[in-house]
Amino acid sequence: MVRNTGCGFNSYCNDIVRMTRSSSCIVRLAEKYGKTPAQILIRQLIQRGISTIPKSTNPDRVRENFNVLDFELTDSEMAEFDKLPGNTRIFVFDFAKNHPWHPWKAELKERLGEELTI
């Protein structure tokens, strides 16, 4: 949907990083590329075309977050992210379910079991 409309997509709530960065897949990739698990996660978002705004007040970590453009994950490595547990939408923004631009109306209708109105 995002590509069809020309709109950008942003990674919201990067706290998911804390839940996945200890995954053996991510740790292995971090060791392979000499990066931190957080850098691996940021890089895969960039390669998917998803802008991300990592939060940090630590100057060293801010610099670290920017240091993700000197390597690229392979297609097979990118596919590994789809197999991680919890690969699901955390926030569906059902408070805005009747907004005409809400992107997941069908999913909300199925989950909430109710008719959505515009």
PDB file of C-alpha atoms in Angstrom:
ATOM      1  CA  MET A   1       0.000   0.000   0.000  1.00  0.00           C
ATOM      2  CA  VAL A   2       2.756   2.471   0.906  1.00  0.00           C
ATOM      3  CA  ARG A   3       4.597   2.023  -2.375  1.00  0.00           C
ATOM      4  CA  ASN A   4       1.371   2.403  -4.369  1.00  0.00           C
ATOM      5  CA  THR A   5       0.566   5.764  -2.795  1.00  0.00           C
ATOM      6  CA  GLY A   6       4.070   7.210  -2.766  1.00  0.00           C
ATOM      7  CA  CYS A   7       3.870   7.725   0.999  1.00  0.00           C
ATOM      8  CA  GLY A   8       6.722   6.897   3.312  1.00  0.00           C
ATOM      9  CA  PHE A   9       6.604   4.322   6.084  1.00  0.00           C
ATOM     10  CA  ASN A  10       8.189   4.784   9.473  1.00  0.00           C
ATOM     11  CA  SER A  11       9.080   2.185  12.074  1.00  0.00           C
ATOM     12  CA  TYR A  12       7.030   3.046  15.145  1.00  0.00           C
ATOM     13  CA  CYS A  13       7.944   1.853  18.620  1.00  0.00           C
ATOM     14  CA  ASN A  14      11.426   0.548  18.124  1.00  0.00           C
ATOM     15  CA  ASP A  15      11.215  -0.939  21.623  1.00  0.00           C
ATOM     16  CA  ILE A  16      10.685  -4.186  19.747  1.00  0.00           C
ATOM     17  CA  VAL A  17      14.456  -4.043  19.270  1.00  0.00           C
ATOM     18  CA  ARG A  18      14.900  -4.967  22.925  1.00  0.00           C
ATOM     19  CA  MET A  19      12.765  -8.065  22.439  1.00  0.00           C
ATOM     20  CA  THR A  20      14.547  -9.369  19.335  1.00  0.00           C
ATOM     21  CA  ARG A  21      18.168  -8.309  19.528  1.00  0.00           C
ATOM     22  CA  SER A  22      19.131 -11.340  21.619  1.00  0.00           C
ATOM     23  CA  SER A  23      17.910 -13.693  18.875  1.00  0.00           C
ATOM     24  CA  SER A  24      20.644 -16.093  17.764  1.00  0.00           C
ATOM     25  CA  CYS A  25      20.120 -14.965  14.150  1.00  0.00           C
ATOM     26  CA  ILE A  26      20.733 -11.318  15.041  1.00  0.00           C
ATOM     27  CA  VAL A  27      23.677 -12.076  17.314  1.00  0.00           C
ATOM     28  CA  ARG A  28      25.263 -14.189  14.542  1.00  0.00           C
ATOM     29  CA  LEU A  29      24.813 -11.391  11.979  1.00  0.00           C
ATOM     30  CA  ALA A  30      26.209  -8.821  14.423  1.00  0.00           C
ATOM     31  CA  GLU A  31      29.322 -10.939  14.891  1.00  0.00           C
ATOM     32  CA  LYS A  32      29.678 -11.521  11.139  1.00  0.00           C
ATOM     33  CA  TYR A  33      29.535  -7.800  10.303  1.00  0.00           C
ATOM     34  CA  GLY A  34      31.266  -6.495  13.436  1.00  0.00           C
ATOM     35  CA  LYS A  35      28.153  -4.564  14.428  1.00  0.00           C
ATOM     36  CA  THR A  36      25.828  -4.462  17.414  1.00  0.00           C
ATOM     37  CA  PRO A  37      22.474  -6.269  17.330  1.00  0.00           C
ATOM     38  CA  ALA A  38      20.734  -2.883  17.291  1.00  0.00           C
ATOM     39  CA  GLN A  39      22.732  -1.872  14.199  1.00  0.00           C
ATOM     40  CA  ILE A  40      21.686  -5.086  12.447  1.00  0.00           C
ATOM     41  CA  LEU A  41      18.028  -4.338  13.186  1.00  0.00           C
ATOM     42  CA  ILE A  42      18.346  -0.741  12.005  1.00  0.00           C
ATOM     43  CA  ARG A  43      20.068  -1.893   8.809  1.00  0.00           C
ATOM     44  CA  GLN A  44      17.330  -4.397   7.955  1.00  0.00           C
ATOM     45  CA  LEU A  45      14.689  -1.673   8.369  1.00  0.00           C
ATOM     46  CA  ILE A  46      16.633   0.606   6.014  1.00  0.00           C
ATOM     47  CA  GLN A  47      16.965  -2.182   3.447  1.00  0.00           C
ATOM     48  CA  ARG A  48      13.204  -2.733   3.614  1.00  0.00           C
ATOM     49  CA  GLY A  49      12.676   0.943   2.824  1.00  0.00           C
ATOM     50  CA  ILE A  50      11.321   1.702   6.287  1.00  0.00           C
ATOM     51  CA  SER A  51      12.584   4.878   7.891  1.00  0.00           C
ATOM     52  CA  THR A  52      13.454   4.475  11.526  1.00  0.00           C
ATOM     53  CA  ILE A  53      14.138   6.940  14.291  1.00  0.00           C
ATOM     54  CA  PRO A  54      16.165   5.143  16.959  1.00  0.00           C
ATOM     55  CA  LYS A  55      15.821   6.796  20.348  1.00  0.00           C
ATOM     56  CA  SER A  56      18.892   7.477  22.418  1.00  0.00           C
ATOM     57  CA  THR A  57      20.245  10.234  24.592  1.00  0.00           C
ATOM     58  CA  ASN A  58      23.669   8.596  24.769  1.00  0.00           C
ATOM     59  CA  PRO A  59      26.002  10.358  22.272  1.00  0.00           C
ATOM     60  CA  ASP A  60      27.990   7.162  21.633  1.00  0.00           C
ATOM     61  CA  ARG A  61      24.832   5.215  20.852  1.00  0.00           C
ATOM     62  CA  VAL A  62      23.562   7.974  18.551  1.00  0.00           C
ATOM     63  CA  ARG A  63      26.836   7.752  16.583  1.00  0.00           C
ATOM     64  CA  GLU A  64      26.566   3.952  16.590  1.00  0.00           C
ATOM     65  CA  ASN A  65      23.021   4.135  15.194  1.00  0.00           C
ATOM     66  CA  PHE A  66      24.289   6.141  12.215  1.00  0.00           C
ATOM     67  CA  ASN A  67      27.069   3.656  11.480  1.00  0.00           C
ATOM     68  CA  VAL A  68      24.898   1.221   9.490  1.00  0.00           C
ATOM     69  CA  LEU A  69      25.558   2.295   5.909  1.00  0.00           C
ATOM     70  CA  ASP A  70      28.895   0.543   5.414  1.00  0.00           C
ATOM     71  CA  PHE A  71      27.462  -2.966   4.971  1.00  0.00           C
ATOM     72  CA  GLU A  72      24.454  -4.664   3.410  1.00  0.00           C
ATOM     73  CA  LEU A  73      22.557  -7.767   4.473  1.00  0.00           C
ATOM     74  CA  THR A  74      22.108 -10.464   1.829  1.00  0.00           C
ATOM     75  CA  ASP A  75      18.675 -11.533   0.582  1.00  0.00           C
ATOM     76  CA  SER A  76      18.898 -14.772   2.560  1.00  0.00           C
ATOM     77  CA  GLU A  77      19.875 -12.851   5.707  1.00  0.00           C
ATOM     78  CA  MET A  78      16.942 -10.491   5.196  1.00  0.00           C
ATOM     79  CA  ALA A  79      14.619 -13.497   4.861  1.00  0.00           C
ATOM     80  CA  GLU A  80      15.722 -14.679   8.309  1.00  0.00           C
ATOM     81  CA  PHE A  81      13.963 -11.690   9.889  1.00  0.00           C
ATOM     82  CA  ASP A  82      10.610 -12.953   8.621  1.00  0.00           C
ATOM     83  CA  LYS A  83      11.109 -16.112  10.680  1.00  0.00           C
ATOM     84  CA  LEU A  84      11.733 -14.345  13.990  1.00  0.00           C
ATOM     85  CA  PRO A  85       9.097 -14.930  16.674  1.00  0.00           C
ATOM     86  CA  GLY A  86       6.730 -12.055  17.250  1.00  0.00           C
ATOM     87  CA  ASN A  87       6.777 -10.957  13.612  1.00  0.00           C
ATOM     88  CA  THR A  88       3.456  -9.214  14.046  1.00  0.00           C
ATOM     89  CA  ARG A  89       1.951  -5.763  14.259  1.00  0.00           C
ATOM     90  CA  ILE A  90       2.096  -4.507  17.842  1.00  0.00           C
ATOM     91  CA  PHE A  91      -0.010  -1.366  17.431  1.00  0.00           C
ATOM     92  CA  VAL A  92      -3.041  -1.394  15.135  1.00  0.00           C
ATOM     93  CA  PHE A  93      -4.285   2.076  16.086  1.00  0.00           C
ATOM     94  CA  ASP A  94      -7.866   0.904  16.542  1.00  0.00           C
ATOM     95  CA  PHE A  95      -8.642   4.276  18.150  1.00  0.00           C
ATOM     96  CA  ALA A  96      -8.519   5.619  14.577  1.00  0.00           C
ATOM     97  CA  LYS A  97     -10.408   2.694  13.056  1.00  0.00           C
ATOM     98  CA  ASN A  98     -12.946   4.901  11.295  1.00  0.00           C
ATOM     99  CA  HIS A  99     -10.444   7.292   9.790  1.00  0.00           C
ATOM    100  CA  PRO A 100     -10.670   7.144   5.983  1.00  0.00           C
ATOM    101  CA  TRP A 101      -6.914   6.603   5.654  1.00  0.00           C
ATOM    102  CA  HIS A 102      -6.570   3.859   8.267  1.00  0.00           C
ATOM    103  CA  PRO A 103      -4.349   1.257   6.548  1.00  0.00           C
ATOM    104  CA  TRP A 104      -5.551  -1.968   8.210  1.00  0.00           C
ATOM    105  CA  LYS A 105      -9.352  -1.796   8.020  1.00  0.00           C
ATOM    106  CA  ALA A 106      -9.828  -5.425   6.956  1.00  0.00           C
ATOM    107  CA  GLU A 107      -7.545  -6.655   9.732  1.00  0.00           C
ATOM    108  CA  LEU A 108      -9.370  -4.540  12.318  1.00  0.00           C
ATOM    109  CA  LYS A 109     -12.762  -5.694  11.091  1.00  0.00           C
ATOM    110  CA  GLU A 110     -11.669  -9.310  11.485  1.00  0.00           C
ATOM    111  CA  ARG A 111     -10.047  -8.721  14.878  1.00  0.00           C
ATOM    112  CA  LEU A 112     -12.810  -6.574  16.351  1.00  0.00           C
ATOM    113  CA  GLY A 113     -15.661  -8.431  14.682  1.00  0.00           C
ATOM    114  CA  GLU A 114     -17.541  -5.266  13.883  1.00  0.00           C
ATOM    115  CA  GLU A 115     -18.414  -3.139  10.923  1.00  0.00           C
ATOM    116  CA  LEU A 116     -16.212  -0.120  10.329  1.00  0.00           C
ATOM    117  CA  THR A 117     -17.793   3.101   9.201  1.00  0.00           C
ATOM    118  CA  ILE A 118     -16.192   6.010   7.432  1.00  0.00           C
TER     119      ILE A 118
END
